[in-house]
Coordinates of C-alpha atoms and ligand atoms in Angstrom, one line a residue:
X1224 CA -39.7 2.4 198.3
X1225 CA -40.1 4.6 195.2
X1226 CA -41.7 8.0 195.7
X1227 CA -44.2 9.5 193.2
X1228 CA -47.2 7.9 191.7
X1229 CA -46.9 4.2 190.6
X1230 CA -49.2 2.1 188.4
X1231 CA -49.4 -1.6 188.2
X1232 CA -50.4 -3.1 184.9
X1233 CA -51.5 -6.7 185.5
X1234 CA -51.3 -8.7 182.3
X1235 CA -53.4 -11.9 182.1
X1236 CA -54.7 -12.1 178.6
X1237 CA -54.4 -8.9 176.5
X1238 CA -50.7 -9.8 175.9
X1239 CA -50.1 -6.9 173.5
X1240 CA -49.1 -3.3 173.2
X1241 CA -51.5 -2.3 170.4
X1242 CA -55.1 -1.3 171.4
X1243 CA -54.6 -1.9 175.1
X1244 CA -56.6 0.6 177.0
X1245 CA -55.5 -0.8 180.4
X1246 CA -51.8 -0.4 179.5
X1247 CA -52.5 3.1 178.2
X1248 CA -54.2 4.2 181.4
X1249 CA -51.5 2.6 183.5
X1250 CA -48.8 4.5 181.7
X1251 CA -50.5 7.9 181.6
X1252 CA -49.6 10.4 184.4
X1253 CA -47.6 7.9 186.4
X1254 CA -44.0 8.3 187.6
X1255 CA -43.5 4.5 187.7
X1256 CA -45.1 1.6 185.9
X1257 CA -44.9 -2.0 187.0
X1258 CA -45.9 -4.4 184.2
X1259 CA -46.6 -7.7 185.9
X1260 CA -47.4 -11.2 184.8
X1261 CA -47.9 -13.9 187.5
X1262 CA -47.0 -17.4 186.7
X1263 CA -49.6 -19.6 188.5
X1264 CA -48.1 -23.0 189.1
X1265 CA -51.5 -24.6 188.7
X1266 CA -51.5 -23.4 185.1
X1267 CA -47.8 -23.8 184.3
X1268 CA -46.0 -26.4 186.5
X1269 CA -45.8 -30.0 185.3
X1270 CA -48.5 -32.4 186.5
X1271 CA -47.3 -35.9 185.5
X1272 CA -50.6 -37.5 186.4
X1273 CA -52.4 -35.7 183.5
X1274 CA -53.1 -37.6 180.3
X1275 CA -50.7 -35.5 178.2
X1276 CA -47.5 -33.5 179.0
X1277 CA -48.5 -30.2 180.6
X1278 CA -49.8 -28.9 183.9
X1279 CA -53.0 -29.9 185.7
X1280 CA -54.9 -27.3 183.6
X1281 CA -53.1 -26.9 180.3
X1282 CA -51.3 -29.0 177.7
X1283 CA -47.7 -28.2 176.9
X1284 CA -48.4 -26.6 173.5
X1285 CA -50.5 -23.9 175.1
X1286 CA -48.0 -23.3 177.9
X1287 CA -45.3 -22.9 175.3
X1288 CA -47.5 -20.6 173.2
X1289 CA -48.1 -18.5 176.4
X1290 CA -44.3 -18.3 177.2
X1291 CA -43.6 -17.2 173.6
X1292 CA -46.3 -14.6 173.9
X1293 CA -44.8 -13.4 177.2
X1294 CA -41.2 -13.2 175.7
X1295 CA -42.6 -11.2 172.8
X1296 CA -44.4 -8.8 175.2
X1297 CA -41.3 -8.5 177.3
X1298 CA -39.2 -7.5 174.3
X1299 CA -41.8 -5.0 173.1
X1300 CA -41.9 -3.5 176.6
X1301 CA -38.1 -3.3 176.6
X1302 CA -38.1 -1.3 173.4
X1303 CA -40.3 1.2 175.2
X1304 CA -38.0 1.5 178.2
X1305 CA -39.7 -1.0 180.4
X1306 CA -39.8 -4.8 180.9
X1307 CA -42.1 -7.5 182.0
X1308 CA -41.9 -8.3 185.7
X1309 CA -42.6 -12.1 186.1
X1310 CA -43.6 -13.3 189.5
X1311 CA -44.7 -16.7 190.7
X1312 CA -47.5 -18.0 192.9
X1313 CA -51.2 -17.7 193.5
X1314 CA -52.1 -14.6 191.4
X1315 CA -54.4 -13.1 194.0
X1316 CA -51.9 -13.4 196.8
X1317 CA -49.0 -12.2 194.7
X1318 CA -50.9 -9.1 193.5
X1319 CA -51.9 -8.2 197.0
X1320 CA -48.3 -8.4 198.1
X1321 CA -47.2 -6.2 195.2
X1322 CA -49.9 -3.7 196.1
X1323 CA -48.8 -3.6 199.7
X1324 CA -45.1 -3.5 199.0
X1325 CA -44.9 -1.1 196.1
X1326 CA -46.1 2.5 196.1
X1327 CA -49.1 1.9 193.8
X1328 CA -52.0 4.2 193.4
X1329 CA -53.4 2.8 190.2
X1330 CA -54.1 -0.9 189.4
X1331 CA -55.0 -1.6 185.7
X1332 CA -56.1 -4.9 184.1
X1333 CA -58.3 -5.9 181.3
X1334 CA -61.9 -6.9 182.3
X1335 CA -62.4 -10.7 182.1
X1336 CA -65.8 -12.4 182.0
X1337 CA -64.6 -15.9 183.0
X1338 CA -65.9 -17.1 186.3
X1339 CA -62.3 -17.6 187.6
X1340 CA -61.4 -14.0 187.0
X1341 CA -64.8 -12.6 188.1
X1342 CA -64.3 -13.9 191.6
X1343 CA -60.5 -13.1 191.7
X1344 CA -61.0 -9.6 190.4
X1345 CA -63.8 -8.8 192.9
X1346 CA -61.5 -9.7 195.7
X1347 CA -58.6 -7.6 194.3
X1348 CA -60.8 -4.6 193.6
X1349 CA -62.1 -4.7 197.1
X1350 CA -58.6 -4.9 198.5
X1351 CA -57.5 -2.0 196.3
X1352 CA -60.5 0.1 197.3
X1353 CA -59.8 -0.4 201.0
X1354 CA -56.2 0.6 200.4
X1355 CA -57.2 3.7 198.5
X1356 CA -55.9 2.4 195.2
X1357 CA -57.8 3.3 192.0
X1358 CA -58.7 0.4 189.7
X1359 CA -59.3 0.5 186.0
X1360 CA -60.5 -2.6 184.3
X1361 CA -61.8 -1.9 180.7
X1362 CA -63.6 -4.3 178.4
X1363 CA -61.1 -4.8 175.6
X1364 CA -61.0 -8.6 175.0
X1365 CA -64.3 -8.6 173.1
X1366 CA -65.9 -6.2 170.6
X1367 CA -68.9 -5.5 172.9
X1368 CA -69.4 -5.4 176.6
X1369 CA -71.4 -8.6 177.3
X1370 CA -73.1 -6.9 180.2
X1371 CA -74.4 -4.1 178.0
X1372 CA -76.0 -6.6 175.5
X1373 CA -77.6 -8.6 178.4
X1374 CA -79.0 -5.4 179.8
X1375 CA -80.4 -4.4 176.4
X1376 CA -82.1 -7.7 176.3
X1377 CA -83.9 -7.3 179.5
X1378 CA -81.4 -9.0 181.8
X1379 CA -81.0 -12.3 179.8
X1380 CA -78.5 -13.1 177.1
X1381 CA -79.8 -13.4 173.6
X1382 CA -79.8 -17.1 172.7
X1383 CA -79.6 -16.8 168.9
X1384 CA -76.8 -15.3 166.8
X1385 CA -79.4 -13.2 164.8
X1386 CA -80.8 -11.6 167.9
X1387 CA -77.3 -11.0 169.3
X1388 CA -76.3 -9.2 166.1
X1389 CA -79.4 -7.1 166.1
X1390 CA -79.0 -6.1 169.8
X1391 CA -75.2 -5.5 169.4
X1392 CA -75.4 -3.2 166.4
X1393 CA -72.0 -1.5 165.8
X1394 CA -69.3 -1.2 168.4
X1395 CA -69.3 2.3 169.9
X1396 CA -65.7 2.8 169.0
X1397 CA -66.2 1.6 165.4
X1398 CA -65.2 4.9 163.8
X1399 CA -62.7 6.1 166.3
X1400 CA -59.0 5.7 165.9
X1401 CA -57.6 2.8 168.0
X1402 CA -54.3 3.5 169.7
X1403 CA -52.0 1.1 168.0
X1404 CA -48.6 2.1 169.4
X1405 CA -47.1 3.7 172.5
X1406 CA -43.9 5.8 172.1
X1407 CA -42.5 5.2 175.6
X1408 CA -43.4 3.9 179.0
X1409 CA -42.6 5.2 182.5
X1410 CA -39.6 3.5 184.2
X1411 CA -40.1 0.6 186.6
X1412 CA -40.1 1.6 190.3
X1413 CA -38.3 -0.1 193.1
X1414 CA -39.4 -3.7 193.4
X1415 CA -38.3 -4.1 197.0
X1416 CA -38.1 -7.7 198.2
X1417 CA -40.4 -9.1 195.6
X1418 CA -38.8 -11.9 193.7
X1419 CA -38.8 -11.0 190.0
X1420 CA -37.7 -13.3 187.2
X1421 CA -37.3 -13.3 183.5
X1422 CA -39.8 -15.1 181.3
X1423 CA -38.9 -18.8 182.0
X1424 CA -38.2 -21.4 179.4
X1425 CA -40.2 -24.6 179.3
X1426 CA -37.3 -26.5 180.8
X1427 CA -37.0 -23.9 183.6
X1428 CA -40.7 -24.6 184.4
X1429 CA -39.7 -28.2 185.1
X1430 CA -40.4 -30.0 181.8
X1431 CA -38.0 -32.5 180.4
X1432 CA -36.8 -32.9 176.8
X1433 CA -38.7 -36.1 176.4
X1434 CA -42.0 -34.2 176.9
X1435 CA -41.3 -31.6 174.2
X1436 CA -42.0 -33.8 171.2
X1437 CA -45.4 -32.7 169.9
X1438 CA -44.6 -29.0 169.0
X1439 CA -47.3 -26.9 167.4
X1440 CA -46.2 -25.1 164.3
X1441 CA -47.8 -21.9 165.6
X1442 CA -45.6 -19.5 167.5
X1443 CA -47.1 -17.2 170.2
X1444 CA -46.9 -13.5 170.5
X1445 CA -48.3 -10.1 169.3
X1446 CA -45.6 -9.8 166.6
X1447 CA -46.5 -13.1 165.1
X1448 CA -50.3 -12.3 165.4
X1449 CA -49.8 -9.0 163.5
X1450 CA -47.6 -10.7 160.9
X1451 CA -50.3 -13.3 160.3
X1452 CA -52.9 -10.6 160.0
X1453 CA -50.8 -8.6 157.6
X1454 CA -50.1 -11.7 155.5
X1455 CA -53.7 -12.3 154.5
X1456 CA -55.2 -8.8 154.6
X1457 CA -53.7 -7.8 151.2
X1458 CA -55.6 -10.7 149.7
X1459 CA -58.8 -8.6 149.6
X1460 CA -60.7 -11.1 147.5
X1461 CA -60.0 -13.9 150.0
X1462 CA -61.2 -11.7 152.9
X1463 CA -64.2 -10.4 151.0
X1464 CA -65.3 -13.9 149.8
X1465 CA -64.6 -15.8 153.1
X1466 CA -67.6 -18.0 153.7
X1467 CA -67.9 -20.4 156.5
X1468 CA -68.8 -23.3 156.6
X1469 CA -67.3 -23.5 153.1
X1470 CA -63.7 -24.2 153.3
X1471 CA -61.6 -27.4 153.5
X1472 CA -61.1 -28.9 157.0
X1473 CA -58.4 -31.2 155.6
X1474 CA -56.2 -28.4 154.4
X1475 CA -53.2 -28.5 156.7
X1476 CA -50.3 -27.2 154.7
X1477 CA -52.1 -24.0 154.2
X1478 CA -55.1 -23.8 156.5
X1479 CA -58.3 -22.5 155.0
X1480 CA -59.0 -20.0 157.8
X1481 CA -56.9 -17.4 159.5
X1482 CA -55.6 -19.4 162.5
X1483 CA -55.8 -16.3 164.6
X1484 CA -57.8 -18.0 167.3
X1485 CA -54.8 -18.6 169.7
X1486 CA -53.8 -15.0 169.3
X1487 CA -57.3 -13.8 170.1
X1488 CA -57.5 -16.2 173.0
X1489 CA -54.4 -14.7 174.7
X1490 CA -55.2 -11.2 173.4
X1491 CA -51.9 -11.0 171.4
X1492 CA -54.3 -9.6 168.8
X1493 CA -57.0 -7.1 169.6
X1494 CA -60.4 -8.3 168.3
X1495 CA -61.2 -4.6 167.8
X1496 CA -58.2 -4.0 165.6
X1497 CA -59.0 -7.2 163.6
X1498 CA -62.6 -5.9 163.2
X1499 CA -61.4 -2.5 162.0
X1500 CA -58.9 -4.1 159.5
X1501 CA -61.8 -6.2 158.0
X1502 CA -64.0 -3.2 157.7
X1503 CA -61.2 -1.4 155.9
X1504 CA -61.0 -4.2 153.3
X1505 CA -64.8 -4.3 153.0
X1506 CA -64.8 -0.6 152.3
X1507 CA -62.3 -1.1 149.5
X1508 CA -64.1 -3.9 147.7
X1509 CA -67.5 -3.7 146.0
X1510 CA -69.0 -6.9 147.4
X1511 CA -68.3 -9.0 150.4
X1512 CA -69.9 -11.8 152.4
X1513 CA -72.0 -11.0 155.4
X1514 CA -72.4 -12.4 158.9
X1515 CA -72.9 -15.2 160.0
X1516 CA -70.6 -16.6 157.3
X1517 CA -68.2 -13.7 156.7
X1518 CA -64.9 -13.3 158.5
X1519 CA -66.3 -10.4 160.5
X1520 CA -69.2 -12.7 161.2
X1521 CA -66.8 -15.1 162.8
X1522 CA -65.7 -12.4 165.3
X1523 CA -69.4 -11.9 166.1
X1524 CA -69.7 -15.6 166.9
X1525 CA -66.9 -15.1 169.4
X1526 CA -68.7 -12.2 171.0
X1527 CA -72.0 -14.1 170.9
X1528 CA -70.6 -17.0 172.9
X1529 CA -68.9 -14.6 175.3
X1530 CA -72.2 -12.9 176.0
X1531 CA -74.3 -16.1 176.5
X1532 CA -71.5 -17.6 178.7
X1533 CA -71.4 -14.5 180.8
X1534 CA -75.1 -14.4 181.4
X1535 CA -75.7 -18.1 182.0
X1536 CA -75.1 -19.6 185.4
X1537 CA -73.3 -23.0 185.1
X1538 CA -72.7 -22.4 181.4
X1539 CA -69.9 -25.0 181.5
X1540 CA -72.1 -27.8 182.9
X1541 CA -75.2 -29.7 182.0
X1542 CA -76.6 -29.7 185.6
X1543 CA -78.1 -26.5 186.7
X1544 CA -77.6 -24.9 183.2
X1545 CA -81.0 -23.6 182.1
X1546 CA -80.1 -23.4 178.4
X1547 CA -78.8 -27.0 178.3
X1548 CA -80.9 -30.0 177.5
X1549 CA -80.6 -32.8 180.1
X1550 CA -79.4 -35.9 178.3
X1551 CA -78.6 -39.3 179.8
X1552 CA -75.1 -39.5 178.4
X1553 CA -73.2 -42.8 178.9
X1554 CA -70.3 -43.2 181.3
X1555 CA -68.0 -45.3 179.2
X1556 CA -64.5 -44.3 179.9
X1557 CA -63.1 -46.8 177.4
X1558 CA -64.9 -45.0 174.6
X1559 CA -63.7 -41.6 175.8
X1560 CA -60.1 -43.0 176.0
X1561 CA -60.3 -44.4 172.4
X1562 CA -61.5 -41.0 171.1
X1563 CA -58.9 -39.0 173.1
X1564 CA -56.0 -41.3 172.1
X1565 CA -57.0 -41.4 168.4
X1566 CA -57.9 -45.1 168.5
X1567 CA -61.5 -45.1 167.3
X1568 CA -60.6 -47.0 164.1
X1569 CA -62.1 -44.2 161.9
X1570 CA -59.0 -42.6 160.2
X1571 CA -60.8 -39.3 159.7
X1572 CA -61.6 -39.0 163.4
X1573 CA -58.3 -40.3 164.6
X1574 CA -56.3 -38.0 162.3
X1575 CA -58.2 -35.0 163.7
X1576 CA -57.4 -36.1 167.2
X1577 CA -53.7 -36.5 166.3
X1578 CA -53.8 -32.9 164.9
X1579 CA -55.3 -31.7 168.2
X1580 CA -52.6 -33.5 170.2
X1581 CA -49.7 -32.4 168.0
X1582 CA -50.8 -28.9 166.8
X1583 CA -53.4 -27.8 169.4
X1584 CA -55.4 -26.4 166.5
X1585 CA -57.8 -27.9 163.9
X1586 CA -60.2 -26.4 161.4
X1587 CA -63.7 -25.6 162.6
X1588 CA -65.4 -28.4 160.6
X1589 CA -62.8 -30.9 161.9
X1590 CA -63.8 -29.9 165.4
X1591 CA -67.4 -30.4 164.4
X1592 CA -66.7 -34.0 163.3
X1593 CA -64.9 -35.2 166.4
X1594 CA -67.3 -33.5 168.8
X1595 CA -70.3 -34.9 167.0
X1596 CA -68.7 -38.4 166.9
X1597 CA -68.0 -38.4 170.7
X1598 CA -71.4 -37.2 171.7
X1599 CA -74.7 -37.5 169.8
X1600 CA -73.2 -39.0 166.6
X1601 CA -71.6 -42.3 167.6
X1602 CA -70.3 -42.8 171.2
X1603 CA -72.9 -41.0 173.3
X1604 CA -70.3 -39.8 175.7
X1605 CA -70.9 -36.6 177.8
X1606 CA -70.0 -33.4 176.1
X1607 CA -68.3 -32.2 179.3
X1608 CA -65.7 -35.0 178.9
X1609 CA -64.9 -33.9 175.3
X1610 CA -64.8 -30.3 176.4
X1611 CA -62.2 -31.2 179.0
X1612 CA -60.0 -32.8 176.4
X1613 CA -60.2 -29.8 174.1
X1614 CA -59.8 -27.4 177.0
X1615 CA -56.5 -29.0 177.8
X1616 CA -55.1 -29.6 174.4
X1617 CA -56.2 -26.6 172.2
X1618 CA -53.8 -23.7 172.0
X1619 CA -56.8 -21.5 171.4
X1620 CA -58.7 -23.1 174.3
X1621 CA -61.2 -20.5 175.4
X1622 CA -63.8 -21.0 178.2
X1623 CA -66.8 -19.3 176.6
X1624 CA -66.2 -20.4 173.0
X1625 CA -65.2 -24.0 173.8
X1626 CA -68.2 -24.6 176.1
X1627 CA -70.5 -22.8 173.7
X1628 CA -69.4 -25.0 170.8
X1629 CA -69.6 -28.2 172.7
X1630 CA -73.2 -27.3 173.8
X1631 CA -73.9 -26.7 170.1
X1632 CA -72.3 -29.8 168.7
X1633 CA -73.9 -32.1 171.2
X1634 CA -77.3 -30.6 170.5
X1635 CA -77.5 -29.7 174.1
X1636 CA -78.2 -26.0 173.2
X1637 CA -78.4 -23.6 170.3
X1638 CA -78.7 -26.3 167.7
X1639 CA -81.3 -29.0 167.9
X1640 CA -81.2 -31.1 164.7
X1641 CA -79.8 -34.2 166.2
X1642 CA -80.8 -36.2 163.2
X1643 CA -78.0 -34.5 161.2
X1644 CA -74.9 -36.5 162.0
X1645 CA -71.5 -36.1 160.4
X1646 CA -70.4 -39.4 158.8
X1647 CA -66.9 -40.3 160.0
X1648 CA -66.3 -41.8 156.5
X1649 CA -67.9 -39.7 153.8
X1650 CA -67.5 -36.2 155.2
X1651 CA -63.8 -36.0 155.0
X1652 CA -63.7 -37.9 151.7
X1653 CA -65.7 -35.0 150.1
X1654 CA -62.8 -32.7 150.7
X1655 CA -59.8 -35.0 150.4
X1656 CA -60.6 -38.1 148.4
X1657 CA -56.9 -39.2 148.4
X1658 CA -56.7 -39.0 152.2
X1659 CA -53.6 -36.8 152.3
X1660 CA -54.7 -35.4 155.7
X1661 CA -55.0 -38.9 157.1
X1662 CA -51.7 -40.0 155.6
X1663 CA -50.0 -37.0 157.2
X1664 CA -51.4 -37.3 160.7
X1665 CA -51.6 -41.1 160.7
X1666 CA -48.5 -42.3 158.9
X1667 CA -49.4 -45.9 159.7
X1668 CA -52.0 -45.6 157.0
X1669 CA -49.7 -43.8 154.5
X1670 CA -49.5 -46.6 152.0
X1671 CA -53.2 -47.6 152.2
X1672 CA -54.8 -47.2 148.7
X1673 CA -57.2 -44.3 148.4
X1674 CA -60.2 -46.7 148.0
X1675 CA -59.7 -47.9 151.5
X1676 CA -58.1 -45.0 153.4
X1677 CA -61.4 -43.9 155.0
X1678 CA -62.5 -47.5 155.8
X1679 CA -59.3 -49.5 156.0
X1680 CA -61.2 -52.4 157.7
X1681 CA -62.8 -53.1 154.3
X1682 CA -59.4 -53.6 152.6
X1683 CA -58.7 -57.3 151.8
X1684 CA -55.9 -58.7 153.9
X1685 CA -53.6 -58.8 150.9
X1686 CA -54.0 -55.0 150.5
X1687 CA -53.5 -54.5 154.2
X1688 CA -50.3 -56.6 154.1
X1689 CA -49.0 -54.6 151.1
X1690 CA -49.8 -51.4 152.9
X1691 CA -47.9 -52.7 155.9
X1692 CA -51.0 -52.0 158.0
X1693 CA -53.0 -54.9 159.4
X1694 CA -56.3 -53.7 160.9
X1695 CA -56.5 -54.9 164.5
X1696 CA -52.7 -55.1 164.8
X1697 CA -51.1 -51.9 163.3
X1698 CA -54.2 -49.8 163.4
X1699 CA -57.3 -50.4 165.6
X1700 CA -60.6 -52.0 164.5
X1701 CA -63.6 -49.6 164.8
X1702 CA -64.8 -49.0 168.3
X1703 CA -68.4 -48.9 167.1
X1704 CA -70.1 -49.6 163.8
X1705 CA -71.2 -46.1 162.6
X1706 CA -74.6 -47.1 161.1
X1707 CA -75.9 -48.9 164.2
X1708 CA -74.2 -46.5 166.7
X1709 CA -75.6 -43.4 165.0
X1710 CA -79.1 -45.0 164.8
X1711 CA -78.9 -45.8 168.5
X1712 CA -77.7 -42.2 169.3
X1713 CA -80.7 -40.8 167.4
X1714 CA -83.1 -42.9 169.3
X1715 CA -81.6 -41.8 172.7
X1716 CA -81.6 -38.2 171.6
X1717 CA -85.2 -38.5 170.6
X1718 CA -86.2 -39.9 173.9
X1719 CA -84.2 -37.4 175.8
X1720 CA -85.7 -34.5 173.9
X1721 CA -89.2 -35.8 174.5
X1722 CA -88.4 -36.0 178.3
X1723 CA -87.1 -32.5 178.3
X1724 CA -90.2 -31.3 176.5
X1725 CA -92.6 -33.2 178.8
X1726 CA -91.0 -31.9 181.9
X1727 CA -90.5 -28.4 180.5
X1728 CA -86.8 -28.5 181.1
X1729 CA -87.1 -29.4 184.8
X1730 CA -85.4 -32.8 184.4
X1731 CA -84.1 -34.3 187.7
X1732 CA -81.2 -36.7 188.2
X1733 CA -83.8 -39.4 189.0
X1734 CA -85.6 -38.7 185.7
X1735 CA -82.3 -39.1 183.8
X1736 CA -81.6 -42.4 185.7
X1737 CA -85.1 -43.7 184.8
X1738 CA -84.6 -42.8 181.2
X1739 CA -81.2 -44.4 181.1
X1740 CA -82.8 -47.6 182.5
X1741 CA -85.6 -47.5 179.9
X1742 CA -83.2 -47.0 177.0
X1743 CA -81.1 -50.0 178.2
X1744 CA -84.3 -52.2 178.6
X1745 CA -85.6 -51.2 175.1
X1746 CA -82.2 -52.1 173.7
X1747 CA -82.2 -55.5 175.4
X1748 CA -85.7 -56.2 174.1
X1749 CA -84.7 -55.3 170.6
X1750 CA -81.7 -57.7 170.7
X1751 CA -84.0 -60.5 171.9
Ligands
FAD2023 P1 -61.5 -18.1 161.5 O1 -62.5 -18.9 160.7 O2 -60.3 -17.5 160.8 O3 -62.2 -17.1 162.4 C1 -61.7 -15.9 163.0 C2 -61.9 -15.9 164.4 O4 -63.3 -15.9 164.7 C3 -61.4 -17.1 165.2 O5 -60.1 -16.9 165.4 C4 -62.3 -17.1 166.4 O6 -61.8 -16.2 167.4 C5 -63.6 -16.6 165.9 N1 -64.5 -17.8 165.6 C6 -64.5 -18.5 164.5 N2 -65.4 -19.5 164.6 C7 -66.0 -19.4 165.8 C8 -67.0 -20.1 166.5 N3 -67.7 -21.1 165.9 N4 -67.3 -19.7 167.7 C9 -66.7 -18.6 168.3 N5 -65.7 -17.9 167.7 C10 -65.4 -18.3 166.5 N6 -62.5 -21.5 169.1 C11 -61.7 -21.0 170.0 O7 -61.2 -19.9 169.8 N7 -61.4 -21.6 171.2 C12 -62.0 -22.8 171.5 O8 -61.7 -23.3 172.6 C13 -62.8 -23.4 170.6 N8 -63.4 -24.6 170.8 C14 -64.2 -25.2 169.9 C15 -64.8 -26.4 170.2 C16 -65.7 -27.0 169.3 C17 -66.3 -28.3 169.6 C18 -65.9 -26.4 168.1 C19 -66.8 -27.0 167.1 C20 -65.4 -25.2 167.8 C21 -64.5 -24.5 168.7 N9 -64.0 -23.3 168.5 C22 -63.1 -22.7 169.4 C23 -64.5 -22.4 167.3 C24 -63.7 -22.5 166.0 O9 -63.5 -23.8 165.6 C25 -62.3 -21.8 166.1 O10 -62.5 -20.5 166.6 C26 -61.7 -21.7 164.7 O11 -61.6 -22.9 164.1 C27 -60.3 -21.1 164.9 O12 -59.7 -21.0 163.7 P2 -59.4 -19.6 162.9 O13 -58.8 -18.7 163.9 O14 -58.7 -20.0 161.7 O15 -60.9 -19.2 162.6

């Protein structure tokens, strides 16, 4: 066992060197530093029962992105005289073993607001405290500490962006200098009998070549994140004029937004550093857009969802979630499967779902379209089911943001104009009349004339034949007719909203069952 003071830096997210207060504290005044990442088989090992290649919790693209981020971190640590110690197993158990076996007197890790980490971290902190080990767990994944905002708001999270922004103000560290580099790190101490490995490859994790087909074009890691950031920052006009929701969801060769979300998700990029870089640009230009539409405003959306998620019990469910409308969603697995497998028959929707499967990233408005289509727009399937699909396949899959946006898009919370539905036909056409996006992600439609590309079922058989795409054979017929399905969805949403209002939000399981029955009966009567 090594003598002297040892620190353990536990990496989970926050996979970076720059602006990493936990790493800084771990490396200060320590004779030894153990930088650790634990590979949890539940997150990384293949689960062949899942609907896509990957583990039981994550699709392969995100696992690959994580491995790339770990390799990059390892190589940065090596340049500083250290390395990443990769261990395998249940993270809680592995960490306790490390703390028992190594001579550690300081345990450092980034604070995490997700329920999974909240309970795990509590247990670890209590073990550390009983063993006389100091813990340091700073908030560095978000711009603000969600707990502070909630406290300022009298114990409840603000439920609108505007009130969030007002309460949040400016981050305390706004004008301080962030620590962007570390010159060296203490050496690694004796690792005893703990089994340490290198960052594994996808194949070493147990995946086969045949599973590696749909590879996202986005590479993981802090170096890649900083490179991306530095590529667009010099374009000050672009940064200053950024305005969401303007922007083209069909731009895939050169996406219309930063594609920094997967890097922020894993903490390869510090949101604080990103914030400071944007402020530097804003200072240099005369005029720039403002929140909520500006680029800095997007980072505030991220913090907004983190804050609401942290302060709302059962945020990721309809049941028991006080901010979520209770809606009698349908249980129609065949519709969910058609959506998930890009077989709805609406090329715009299916192309987006293919992009999700292949790239693990889509433009924000594209996400809007498919989430609306699955839930309140056309299929009336539960938002939790769509959330699960995104949670698995997105490379930027983020517990707070994903759930928050599904609540929003399904008109279950935050946004309530359920009459405003995205058309699966005309919305995409506005941006991309030729259908280049569809042709790219759905090559079966590549020869369909532009007049029919968004509604191929309207093409005469001779046109379908010439395009080598017969609807119903080479590409599916539509699962629902949009006009009637969206009308039916509006009716159901109207009834559900009325019920929620009548019962002042206290809608029971039985109330929902009764409403479901009534909606069915009304529909049968209408048909008669
Ligand atoms: P930019 O427009 O360049 O924005 C910069 C950063 O701001 C993003 O990287 C992201 O961290 C943050 N941001 C942007 N938009 C939002 C938003 N609406 N809410 C919160 N933060 C935002 N984003 C995720 O990071 N993870 C998710 O799991 C996720 N799930 C979503 C699910 C649905 C149904 C919808 C409609 C949106 C979801 N988003 C999610 C939000 C948004 O679509 C992505 O953050 C954005 O498209 C990422 O691309 P970008 O990095 O180019 O964004």
